[in-house]
PDB file of C-alpha atoms in Angstrom:
ATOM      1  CA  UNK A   1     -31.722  25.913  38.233  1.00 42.00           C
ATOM      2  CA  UNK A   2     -28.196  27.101  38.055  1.00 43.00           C
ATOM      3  CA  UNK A   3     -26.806  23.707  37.403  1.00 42.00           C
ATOM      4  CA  UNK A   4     -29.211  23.391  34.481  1.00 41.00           C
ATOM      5  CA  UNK A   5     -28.612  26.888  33.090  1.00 42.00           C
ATOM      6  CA  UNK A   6     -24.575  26.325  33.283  1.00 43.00           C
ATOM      7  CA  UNK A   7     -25.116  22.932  31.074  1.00 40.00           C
ATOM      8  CA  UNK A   8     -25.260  23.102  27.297  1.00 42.00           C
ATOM      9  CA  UNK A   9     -27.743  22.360  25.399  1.00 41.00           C
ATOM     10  CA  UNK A  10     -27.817  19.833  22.678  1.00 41.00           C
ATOM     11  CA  UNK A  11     -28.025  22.499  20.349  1.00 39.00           C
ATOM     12  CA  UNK A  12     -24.971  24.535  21.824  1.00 42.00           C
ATOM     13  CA  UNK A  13     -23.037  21.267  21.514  1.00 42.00           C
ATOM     14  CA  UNK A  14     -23.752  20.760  17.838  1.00 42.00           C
ATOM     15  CA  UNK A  15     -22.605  23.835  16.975  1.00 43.00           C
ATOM     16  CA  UNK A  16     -19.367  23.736  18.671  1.00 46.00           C
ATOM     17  CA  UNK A  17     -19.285  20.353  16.882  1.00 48.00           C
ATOM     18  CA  UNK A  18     -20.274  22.316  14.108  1.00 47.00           C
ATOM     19  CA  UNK A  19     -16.976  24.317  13.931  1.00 49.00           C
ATOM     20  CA  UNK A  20     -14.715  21.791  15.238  1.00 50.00           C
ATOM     21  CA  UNK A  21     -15.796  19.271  12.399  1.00 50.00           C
ATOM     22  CA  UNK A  22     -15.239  22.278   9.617  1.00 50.00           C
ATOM     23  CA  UNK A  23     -11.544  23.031  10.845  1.00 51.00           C
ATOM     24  CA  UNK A  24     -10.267  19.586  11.320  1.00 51.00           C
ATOM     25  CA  UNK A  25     -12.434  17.535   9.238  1.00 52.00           C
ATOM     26  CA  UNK A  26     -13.970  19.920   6.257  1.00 54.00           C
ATOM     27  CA  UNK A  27     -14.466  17.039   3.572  1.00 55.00           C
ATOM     28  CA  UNK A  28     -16.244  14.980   6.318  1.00 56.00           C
ATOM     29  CA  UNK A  29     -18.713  17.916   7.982  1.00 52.00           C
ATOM     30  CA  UNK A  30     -22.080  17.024   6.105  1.00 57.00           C
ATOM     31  CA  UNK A  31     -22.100  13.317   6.568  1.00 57.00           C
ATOM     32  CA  UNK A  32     -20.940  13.456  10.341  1.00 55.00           C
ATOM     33  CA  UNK A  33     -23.095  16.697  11.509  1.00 51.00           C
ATOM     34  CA  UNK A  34     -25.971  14.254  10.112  1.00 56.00           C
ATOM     35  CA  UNK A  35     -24.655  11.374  12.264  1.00 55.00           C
ATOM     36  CA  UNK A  36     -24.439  13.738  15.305  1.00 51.00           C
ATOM     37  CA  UNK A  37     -28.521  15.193  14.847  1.00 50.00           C
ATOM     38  CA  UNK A  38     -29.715  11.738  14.210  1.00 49.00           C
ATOM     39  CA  UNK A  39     -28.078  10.435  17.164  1.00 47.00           C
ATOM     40  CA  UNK A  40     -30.649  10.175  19.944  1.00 42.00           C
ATOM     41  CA  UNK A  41     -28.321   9.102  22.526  1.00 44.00           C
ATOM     42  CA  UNK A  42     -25.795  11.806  22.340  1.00 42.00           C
ATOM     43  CA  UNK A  43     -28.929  13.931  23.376  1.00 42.00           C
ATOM     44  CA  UNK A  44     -29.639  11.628  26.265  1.00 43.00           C
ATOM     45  CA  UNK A  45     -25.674  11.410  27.131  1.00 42.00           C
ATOM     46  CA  UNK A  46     -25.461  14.837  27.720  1.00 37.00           C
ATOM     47  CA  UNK A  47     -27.210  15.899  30.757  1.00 36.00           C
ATOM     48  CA  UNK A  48     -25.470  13.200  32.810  1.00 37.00           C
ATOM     49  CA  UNK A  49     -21.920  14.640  32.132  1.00 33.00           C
ATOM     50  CA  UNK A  50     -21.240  17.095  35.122  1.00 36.00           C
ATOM     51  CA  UNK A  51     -18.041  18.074  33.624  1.00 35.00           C
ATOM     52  CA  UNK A  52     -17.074  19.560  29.972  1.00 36.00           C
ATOM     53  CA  UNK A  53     -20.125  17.883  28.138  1.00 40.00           C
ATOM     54  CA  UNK A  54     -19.213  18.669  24.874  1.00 41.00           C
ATOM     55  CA  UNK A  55     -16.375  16.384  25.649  1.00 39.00           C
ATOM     56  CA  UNK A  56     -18.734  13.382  26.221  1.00 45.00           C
ATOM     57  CA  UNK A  57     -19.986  14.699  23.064  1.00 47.00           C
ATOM     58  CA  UNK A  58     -17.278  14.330  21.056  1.00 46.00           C
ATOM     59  CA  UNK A  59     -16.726  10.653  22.253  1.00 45.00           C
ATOM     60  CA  UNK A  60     -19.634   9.390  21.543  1.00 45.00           C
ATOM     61  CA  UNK A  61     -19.394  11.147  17.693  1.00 47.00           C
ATOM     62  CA  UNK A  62     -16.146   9.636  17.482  1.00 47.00           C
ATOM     63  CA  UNK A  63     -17.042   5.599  18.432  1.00 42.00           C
ATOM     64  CA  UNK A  64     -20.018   6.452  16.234  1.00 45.00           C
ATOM     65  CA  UNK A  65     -17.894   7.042  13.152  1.00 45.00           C
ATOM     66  CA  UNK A  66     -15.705   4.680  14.357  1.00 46.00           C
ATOM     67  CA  UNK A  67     -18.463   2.101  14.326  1.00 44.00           C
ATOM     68  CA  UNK A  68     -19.728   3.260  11.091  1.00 49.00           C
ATOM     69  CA  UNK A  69     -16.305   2.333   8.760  1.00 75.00           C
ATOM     70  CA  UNK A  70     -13.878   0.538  11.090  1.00 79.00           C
ATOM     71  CA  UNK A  71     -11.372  -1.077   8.699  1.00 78.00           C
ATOM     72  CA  UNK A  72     -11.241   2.198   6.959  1.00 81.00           C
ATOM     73  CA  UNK A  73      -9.986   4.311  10.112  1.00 85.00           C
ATOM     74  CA  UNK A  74      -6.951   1.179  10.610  1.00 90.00           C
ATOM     75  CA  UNK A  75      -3.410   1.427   9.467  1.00 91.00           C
ATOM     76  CA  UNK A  76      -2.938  -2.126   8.910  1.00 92.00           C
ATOM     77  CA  UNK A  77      -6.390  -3.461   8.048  1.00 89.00           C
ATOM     78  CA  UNK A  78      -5.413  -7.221   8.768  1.00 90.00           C
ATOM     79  CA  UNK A  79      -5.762  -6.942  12.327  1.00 91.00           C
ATOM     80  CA  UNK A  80      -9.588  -6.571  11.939  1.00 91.00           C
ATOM     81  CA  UNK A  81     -10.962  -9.656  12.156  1.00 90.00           C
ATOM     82  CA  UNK A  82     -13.921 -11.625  12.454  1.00 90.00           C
ATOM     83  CA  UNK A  83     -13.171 -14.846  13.003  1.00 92.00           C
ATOM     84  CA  UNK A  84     -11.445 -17.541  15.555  1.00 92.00           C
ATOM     85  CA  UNK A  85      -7.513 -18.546  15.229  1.00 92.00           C
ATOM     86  CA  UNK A  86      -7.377 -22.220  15.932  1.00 93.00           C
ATOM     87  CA  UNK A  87      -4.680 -24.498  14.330  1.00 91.00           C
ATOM     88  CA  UNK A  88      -2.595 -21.752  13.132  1.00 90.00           C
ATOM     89  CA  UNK A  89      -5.616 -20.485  10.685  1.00 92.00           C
ATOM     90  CA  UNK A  90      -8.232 -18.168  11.479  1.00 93.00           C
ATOM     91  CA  UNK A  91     -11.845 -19.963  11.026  1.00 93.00           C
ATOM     92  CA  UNK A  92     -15.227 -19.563  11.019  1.00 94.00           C
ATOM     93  CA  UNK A  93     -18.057 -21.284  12.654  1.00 92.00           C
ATOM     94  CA  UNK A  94     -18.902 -24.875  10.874  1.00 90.00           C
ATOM     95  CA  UNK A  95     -22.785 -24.051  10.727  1.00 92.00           C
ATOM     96  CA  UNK A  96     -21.343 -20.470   9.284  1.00 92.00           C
ATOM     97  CA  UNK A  97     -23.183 -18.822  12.350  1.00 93.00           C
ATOM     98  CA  UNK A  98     -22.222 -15.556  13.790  1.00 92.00           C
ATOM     99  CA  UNK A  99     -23.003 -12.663  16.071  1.00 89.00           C
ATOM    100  CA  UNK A 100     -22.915  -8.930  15.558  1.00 90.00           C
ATOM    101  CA  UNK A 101     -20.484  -6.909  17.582  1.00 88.00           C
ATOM    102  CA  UNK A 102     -22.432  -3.677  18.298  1.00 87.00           C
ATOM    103  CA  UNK A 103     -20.784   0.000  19.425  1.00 85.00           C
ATOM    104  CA  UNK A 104     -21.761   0.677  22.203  1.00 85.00           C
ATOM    105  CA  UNK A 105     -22.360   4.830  21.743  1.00 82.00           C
ATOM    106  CA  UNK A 106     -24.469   4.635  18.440  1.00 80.00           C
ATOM    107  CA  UNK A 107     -25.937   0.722  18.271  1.00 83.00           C
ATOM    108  CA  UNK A 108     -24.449   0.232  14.665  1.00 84.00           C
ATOM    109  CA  UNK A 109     -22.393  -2.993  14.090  1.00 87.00           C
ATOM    110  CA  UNK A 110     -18.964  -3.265  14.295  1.00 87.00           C
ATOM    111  CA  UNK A 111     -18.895  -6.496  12.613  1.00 88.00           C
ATOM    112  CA  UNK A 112     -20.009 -10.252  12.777  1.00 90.00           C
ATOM    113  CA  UNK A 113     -17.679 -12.414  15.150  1.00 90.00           C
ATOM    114  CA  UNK A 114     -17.612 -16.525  14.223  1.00 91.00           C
ATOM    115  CA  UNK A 115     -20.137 -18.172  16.574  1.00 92.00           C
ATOM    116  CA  UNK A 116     -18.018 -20.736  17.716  1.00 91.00           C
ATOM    117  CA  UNK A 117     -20.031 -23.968  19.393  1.00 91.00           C
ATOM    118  CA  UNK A 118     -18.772 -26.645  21.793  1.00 91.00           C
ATOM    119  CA  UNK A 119     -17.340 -28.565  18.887  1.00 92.00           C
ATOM    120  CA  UNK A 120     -14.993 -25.854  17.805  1.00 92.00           C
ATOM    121  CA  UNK A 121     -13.658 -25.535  21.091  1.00 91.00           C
ATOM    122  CA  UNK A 122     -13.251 -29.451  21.431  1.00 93.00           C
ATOM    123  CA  UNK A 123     -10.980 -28.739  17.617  1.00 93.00           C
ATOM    124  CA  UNK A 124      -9.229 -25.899  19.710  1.00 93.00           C
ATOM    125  CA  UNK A 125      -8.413 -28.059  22.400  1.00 94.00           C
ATOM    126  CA  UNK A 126      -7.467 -30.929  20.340  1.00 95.00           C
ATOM    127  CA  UNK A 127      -5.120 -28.717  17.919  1.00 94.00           C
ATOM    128  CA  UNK A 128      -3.777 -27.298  21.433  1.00 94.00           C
ATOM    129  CA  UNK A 129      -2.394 -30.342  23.006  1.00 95.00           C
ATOM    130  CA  UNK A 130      -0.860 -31.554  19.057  1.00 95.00           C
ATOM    131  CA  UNK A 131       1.141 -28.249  19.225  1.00 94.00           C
ATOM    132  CA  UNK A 132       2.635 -28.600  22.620  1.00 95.00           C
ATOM    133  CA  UNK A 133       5.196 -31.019  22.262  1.00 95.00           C
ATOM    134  CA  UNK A 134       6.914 -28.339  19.833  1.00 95.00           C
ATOM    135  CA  UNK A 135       6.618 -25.640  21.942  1.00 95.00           C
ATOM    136  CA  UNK A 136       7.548 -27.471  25.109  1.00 94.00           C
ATOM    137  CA  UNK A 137      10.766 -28.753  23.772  1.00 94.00           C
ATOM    138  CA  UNK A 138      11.704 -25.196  22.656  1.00 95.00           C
ATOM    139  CA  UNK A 139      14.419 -23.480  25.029  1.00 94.00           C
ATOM    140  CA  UNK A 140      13.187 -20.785  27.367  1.00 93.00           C
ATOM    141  CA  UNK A 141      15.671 -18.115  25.527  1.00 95.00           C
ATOM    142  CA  UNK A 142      13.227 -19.092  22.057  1.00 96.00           C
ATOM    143  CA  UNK A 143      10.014 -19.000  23.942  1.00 96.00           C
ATOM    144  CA  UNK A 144      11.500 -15.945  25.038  1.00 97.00           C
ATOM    145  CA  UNK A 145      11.994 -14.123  22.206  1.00 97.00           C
ATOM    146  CA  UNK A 146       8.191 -15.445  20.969  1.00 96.00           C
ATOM    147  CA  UNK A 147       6.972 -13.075  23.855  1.00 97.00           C
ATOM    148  CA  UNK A 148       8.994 -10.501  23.153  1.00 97.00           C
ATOM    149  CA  UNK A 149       8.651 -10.182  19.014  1.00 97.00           C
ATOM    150  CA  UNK A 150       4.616 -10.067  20.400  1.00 97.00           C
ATOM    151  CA  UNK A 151       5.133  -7.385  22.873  1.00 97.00           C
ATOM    152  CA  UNK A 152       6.977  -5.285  19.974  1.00 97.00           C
ATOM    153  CA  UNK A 153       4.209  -5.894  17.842  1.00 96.00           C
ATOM    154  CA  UNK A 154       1.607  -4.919  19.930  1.00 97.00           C
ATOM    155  CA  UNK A 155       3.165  -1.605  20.669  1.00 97.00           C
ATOM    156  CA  UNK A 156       4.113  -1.338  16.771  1.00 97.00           C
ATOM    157  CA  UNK A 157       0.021  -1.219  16.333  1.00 96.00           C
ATOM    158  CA  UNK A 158      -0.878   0.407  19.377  1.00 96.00           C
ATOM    159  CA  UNK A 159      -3.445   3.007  17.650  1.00 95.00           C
ATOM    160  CA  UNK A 160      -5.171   0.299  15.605  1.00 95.00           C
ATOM    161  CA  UNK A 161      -5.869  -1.673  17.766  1.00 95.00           C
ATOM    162  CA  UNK A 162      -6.764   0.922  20.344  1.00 94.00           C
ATOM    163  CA  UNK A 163      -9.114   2.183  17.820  1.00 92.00           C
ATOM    164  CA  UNK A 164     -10.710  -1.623  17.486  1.00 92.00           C
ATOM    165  CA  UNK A 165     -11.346  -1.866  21.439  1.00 92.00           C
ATOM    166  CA  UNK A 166     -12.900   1.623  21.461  1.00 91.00           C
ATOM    167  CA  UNK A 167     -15.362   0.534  18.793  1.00 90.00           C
ATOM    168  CA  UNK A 168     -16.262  -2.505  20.047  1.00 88.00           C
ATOM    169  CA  UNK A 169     -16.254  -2.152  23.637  1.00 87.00           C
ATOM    170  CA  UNK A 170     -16.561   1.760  24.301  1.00 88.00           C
ATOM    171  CA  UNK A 171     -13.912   2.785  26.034  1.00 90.00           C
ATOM    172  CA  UNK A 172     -12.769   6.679  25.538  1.00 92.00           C
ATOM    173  CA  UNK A 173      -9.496   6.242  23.359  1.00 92.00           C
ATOM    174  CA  UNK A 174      -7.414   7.248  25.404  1.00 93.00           C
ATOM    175  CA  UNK A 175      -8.374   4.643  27.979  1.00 95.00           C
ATOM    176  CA  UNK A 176      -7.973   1.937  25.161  1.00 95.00           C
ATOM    177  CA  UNK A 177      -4.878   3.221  24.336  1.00 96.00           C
ATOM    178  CA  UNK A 178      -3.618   2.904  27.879  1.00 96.00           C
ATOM    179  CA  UNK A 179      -4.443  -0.415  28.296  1.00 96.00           C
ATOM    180  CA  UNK A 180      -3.246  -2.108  24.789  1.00 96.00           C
ATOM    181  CA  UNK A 181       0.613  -0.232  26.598  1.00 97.00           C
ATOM    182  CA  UNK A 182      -0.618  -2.479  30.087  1.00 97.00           C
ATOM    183  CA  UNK A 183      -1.396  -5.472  27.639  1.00 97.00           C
ATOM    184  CA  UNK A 184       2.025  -5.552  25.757  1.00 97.00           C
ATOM    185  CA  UNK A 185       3.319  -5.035  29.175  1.00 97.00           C
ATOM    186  CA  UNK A 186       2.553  -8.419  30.232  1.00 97.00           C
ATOM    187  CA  UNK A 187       4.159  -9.902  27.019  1.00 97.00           C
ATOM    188  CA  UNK A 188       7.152  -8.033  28.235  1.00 97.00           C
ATOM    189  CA  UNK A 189       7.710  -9.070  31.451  1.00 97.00           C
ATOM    190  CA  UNK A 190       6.996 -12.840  30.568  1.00 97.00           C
ATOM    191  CA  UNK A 191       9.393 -12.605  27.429  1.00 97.00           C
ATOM    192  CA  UNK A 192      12.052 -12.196  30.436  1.00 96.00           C
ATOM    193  CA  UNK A 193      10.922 -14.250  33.158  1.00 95.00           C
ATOM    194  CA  UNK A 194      10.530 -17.515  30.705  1.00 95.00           C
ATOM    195  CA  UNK A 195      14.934 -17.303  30.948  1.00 93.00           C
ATOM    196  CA  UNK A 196      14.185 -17.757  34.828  1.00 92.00           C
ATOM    197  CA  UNK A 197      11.924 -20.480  35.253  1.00 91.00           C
ATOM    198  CA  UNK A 198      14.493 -22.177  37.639  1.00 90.00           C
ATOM    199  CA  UNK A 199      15.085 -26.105  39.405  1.00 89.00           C
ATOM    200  CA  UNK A 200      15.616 -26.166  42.487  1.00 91.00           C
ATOM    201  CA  UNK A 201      17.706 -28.915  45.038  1.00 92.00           C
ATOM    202  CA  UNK A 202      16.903 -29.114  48.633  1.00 92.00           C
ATOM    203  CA  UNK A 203      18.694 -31.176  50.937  1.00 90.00           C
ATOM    204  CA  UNK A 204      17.331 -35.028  51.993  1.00 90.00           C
ATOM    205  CA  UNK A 205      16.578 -36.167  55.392  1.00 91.00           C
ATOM    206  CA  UNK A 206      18.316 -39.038  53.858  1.00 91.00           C
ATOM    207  CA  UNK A 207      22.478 -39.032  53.847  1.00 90.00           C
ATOM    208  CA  UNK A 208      24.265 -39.359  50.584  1.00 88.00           C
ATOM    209  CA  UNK A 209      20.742 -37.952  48.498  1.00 91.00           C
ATOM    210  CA  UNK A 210      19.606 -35.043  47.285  1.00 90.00           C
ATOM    211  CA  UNK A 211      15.975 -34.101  46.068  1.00 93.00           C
ATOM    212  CA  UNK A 212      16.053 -31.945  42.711  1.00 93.00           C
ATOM    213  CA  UNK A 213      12.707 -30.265  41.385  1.00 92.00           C
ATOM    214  CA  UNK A 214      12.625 -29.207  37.776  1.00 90.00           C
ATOM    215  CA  UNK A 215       9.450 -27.104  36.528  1.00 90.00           C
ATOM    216  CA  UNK A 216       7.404 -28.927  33.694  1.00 91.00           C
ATOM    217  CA  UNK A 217       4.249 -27.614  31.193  1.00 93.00           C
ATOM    218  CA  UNK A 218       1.977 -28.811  32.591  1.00 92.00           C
ATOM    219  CA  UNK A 219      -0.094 -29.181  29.104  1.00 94.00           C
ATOM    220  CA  UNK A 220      -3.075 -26.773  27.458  1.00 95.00           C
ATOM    221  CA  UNK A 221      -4.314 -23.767  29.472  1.00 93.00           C
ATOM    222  CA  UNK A 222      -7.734 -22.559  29.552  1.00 92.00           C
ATOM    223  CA  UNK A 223      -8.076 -18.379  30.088  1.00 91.00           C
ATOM    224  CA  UNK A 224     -11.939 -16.622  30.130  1.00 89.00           C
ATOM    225  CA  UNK A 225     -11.287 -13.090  29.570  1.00 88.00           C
ATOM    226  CA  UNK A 226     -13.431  -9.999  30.606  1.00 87.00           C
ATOM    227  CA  UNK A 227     -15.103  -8.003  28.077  1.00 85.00           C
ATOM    228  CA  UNK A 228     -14.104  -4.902  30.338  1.00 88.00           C
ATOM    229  CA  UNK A 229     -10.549  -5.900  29.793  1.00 92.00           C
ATOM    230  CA  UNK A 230     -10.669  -7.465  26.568  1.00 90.00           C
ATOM    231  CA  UNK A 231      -6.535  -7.143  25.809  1.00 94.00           C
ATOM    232  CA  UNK A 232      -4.732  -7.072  28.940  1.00 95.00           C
ATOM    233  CA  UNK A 233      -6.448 -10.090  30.542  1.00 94.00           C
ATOM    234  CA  UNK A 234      -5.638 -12.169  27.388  1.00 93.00           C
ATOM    235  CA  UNK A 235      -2.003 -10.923  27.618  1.00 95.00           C
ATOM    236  CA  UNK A 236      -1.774 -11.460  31.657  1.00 95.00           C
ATOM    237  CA  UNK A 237      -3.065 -14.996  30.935  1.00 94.00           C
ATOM    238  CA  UNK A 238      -1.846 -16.128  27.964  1.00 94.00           C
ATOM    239  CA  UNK A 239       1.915 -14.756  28.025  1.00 96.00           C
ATOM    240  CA  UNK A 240       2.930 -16.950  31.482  1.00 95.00           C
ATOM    241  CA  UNK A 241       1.431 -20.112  30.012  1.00 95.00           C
ATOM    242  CA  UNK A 242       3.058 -19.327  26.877  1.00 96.00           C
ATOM    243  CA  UNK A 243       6.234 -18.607  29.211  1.00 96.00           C
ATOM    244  CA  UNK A 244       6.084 -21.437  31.053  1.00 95.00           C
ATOM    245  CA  UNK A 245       5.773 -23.906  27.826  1.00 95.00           C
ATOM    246  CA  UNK A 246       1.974 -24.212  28.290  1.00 95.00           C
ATOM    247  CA  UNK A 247      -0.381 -24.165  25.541  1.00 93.00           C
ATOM    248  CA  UNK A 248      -3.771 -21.754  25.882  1.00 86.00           C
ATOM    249  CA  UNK A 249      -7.382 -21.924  24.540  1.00 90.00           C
ATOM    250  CA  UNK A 250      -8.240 -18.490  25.229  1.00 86.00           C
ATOM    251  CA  UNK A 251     -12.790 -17.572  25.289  1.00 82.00           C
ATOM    252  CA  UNK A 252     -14.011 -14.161  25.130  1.00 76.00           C
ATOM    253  CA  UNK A 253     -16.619 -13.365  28.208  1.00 63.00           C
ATOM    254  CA  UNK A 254     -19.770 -12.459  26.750  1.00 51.00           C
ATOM    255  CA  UNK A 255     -21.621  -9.129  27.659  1.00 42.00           C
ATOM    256  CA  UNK A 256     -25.282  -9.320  29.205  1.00 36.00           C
ATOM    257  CA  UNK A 257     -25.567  -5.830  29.511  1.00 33.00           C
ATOM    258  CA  UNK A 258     -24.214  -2.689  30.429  1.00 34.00           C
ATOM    259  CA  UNK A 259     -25.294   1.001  30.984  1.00 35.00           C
ATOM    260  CA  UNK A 260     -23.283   3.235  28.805  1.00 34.00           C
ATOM    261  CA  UNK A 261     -21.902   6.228  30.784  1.00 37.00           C
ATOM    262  CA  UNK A 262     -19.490   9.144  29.752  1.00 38.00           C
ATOM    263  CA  UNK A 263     -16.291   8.517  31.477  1.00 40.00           C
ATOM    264  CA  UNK A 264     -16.394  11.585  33.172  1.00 40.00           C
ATOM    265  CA  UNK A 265     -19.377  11.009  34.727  1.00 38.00           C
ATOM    266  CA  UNK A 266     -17.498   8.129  36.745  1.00 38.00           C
ATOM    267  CA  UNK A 267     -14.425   7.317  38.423  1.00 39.00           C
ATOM    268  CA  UNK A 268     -14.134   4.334  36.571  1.00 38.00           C
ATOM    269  CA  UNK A 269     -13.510   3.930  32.375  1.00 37.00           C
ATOM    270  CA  UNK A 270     -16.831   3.648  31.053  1.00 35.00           C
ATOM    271  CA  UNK A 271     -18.951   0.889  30.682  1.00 33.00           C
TER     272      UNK A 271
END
C-alpha cells in the first residue's frame, strides 16, 4: 500500500542511524549499532509511528543506552540512587530486599530500588512526627527559603535528573525535561506562599469579643505519587506540606503495566 511503501524499513532506519552515530558519536558506533540490530522492539516500534519513524527510532536507542550505563551519562552521579531517605539518611530495606527498575524501551535494568516493607514505613512515620516540632517552630521566611534553595537545585540539575526519569520511566527527554521545570515550579511557588499563610479575625455575635483563627501543622503528611508523574506530583505534594510546617512520608505508585508507545504515535507523552 502507499502508506506501507512511504514507511521505512528497519533497515533504512539503521542506516540513517548508521551515519548519525558515526558523525556525532564515532568512538561509540560499534557497540551502539550492535545495541540497535539486537533490539527486537525498535523493529516492532517502528511501524506504529505514523510520523518521522526514525525519530521513534532514535528514542528508543537513546533510553536503551541510557538504560545500559546510567550513572555514567550523569553530571553529578550522587543523585542516582537506590535507596529510601528516612531520618535524614538514605537506607535500605532491613531484609536487604529489592526490586529492579527496568527501561522501559530495551527491558535492561536501570537499577535495584530498596524494597521497603510496612515496618520501614512505620520507621518513616515515626522519624516524621520526631522531626516536626523543629520544623514547625521554624518561621515561614526559613521554611521559605528551604523551598526555594530546593527549587534552585532542582533546576541546577535539570538534565540529570531528566535523564534519570527518561530511563526509568520512558518518557522522550524532552518531555522529562519539561516536567522536572513544572516540578521545581511547585517548589517555587510554595517557597513564596509559606510568607502568606495568614490569621484571620472575624467579628463576634458577641459585643466586646472578637474570634481570631491562626493556621497550625497539622502534623505528618502522607503523598502516593504516580509513576506517570514521578517528579512533579512529589513536588505539588510535598512543597505545601513542607510550606505549611507539615511533615511528609512520600510512596512511589507502583506500575502494573503499561504498553510502550512512541510519543508521536499519541497525543499524550508516552507510556
Amino acid at each position: 500500500s502507499a502508506a506501507r511503501a512511504s514507511t521505512p524499513s528497519p533497515f533504512r532506519v539503521v542506516f540513517f542511524l548508521d551515519g548519525l552515530l558515526s558523525t556525532i558519536f564515532p568512538a561509540r558506533r560499534d557497540a551502539i549499532m550492535q545495541l540497535v540490530r539486537g533490539t527486537s522492539q525498535l523493529a516492532r516500534l517502528i511501524p506504529h509511528a505514523p510520523v518521522a519513524p526514525h525519530l521513534s527510532a532514535q528514542r528508543v536507542l537513546m533510553t536503551s543506552v541510557l538504560g545500559m550505563n546510567l550513572a555514567s551519562q550523569l553530571t553529578d552521579r550522587s543523585l542516582f540512587r537506590e535507596a529510601a531517605y528516612i531520618n535524614g539518611a538514605w537506607t535500605q530495606a532491613s531484609d536487604g530486599r529489592t526490586f529492579r527498575v527496568l527501561d522501559p524501551a530495551s527491558g535492561a535494568a536501570v537499577g535495584a530500588v530498596a524494597d521497603m516493607d510496612a515496618t520501614a514505613t512505620t520507621a518513616a512515620i515515626s522519624a516524621a512526627e520526631r522531626a516536626l516540632p523543629a520544623w514547625r517552630s521554624r518561621t515561614s521566611k526559613d521554611r521559605s527559603a528551604v523551598l526555594f534553595r530546593w527549587y534552585q537545585l532542582m533546576l541546577e540539575h535539570a538534565d540529570d535528573l531528566a535523564l534519570i526519569m527518561t530511563a526509568e520511566q520512558g518518557k522522550p527527554l524532552s518531555e522529562s525535561k519539561g516536567e522536572i521545570a513544572y516540578a521545581a515550579s511547585f517548589c517555587q511557588w510554595y517557597a513564596e506562599e509559606a510568607k502568606r499563610i495568614y490569621g484571620e479575625t472575624i467579628d463576634s455575635p458577641t459585643a466586646g469579643r472578637r474570634l481570631v483563627i491562626l493556621k497550625q501543622p497539622v502534623g505528618v503528611t502522607a503523598a502516593i505519587t504516580p509513576w506517570n508523574f514521578p517528579s512533579a506530583m512529589i513536588t505539588r505534594k510535598v512543597a505545601p506540606a513542607l510550606a505549611a510546617g507539615c511533615m511528609g512520608v512520600n510512596a512511589t505508585q507502583s506500575i502494573v503495566s503499561c504498553e510502550y508507545q512512541p510519543a508521536e504515535a499519541t497525543s499524550k507523552p508516552a507510556q
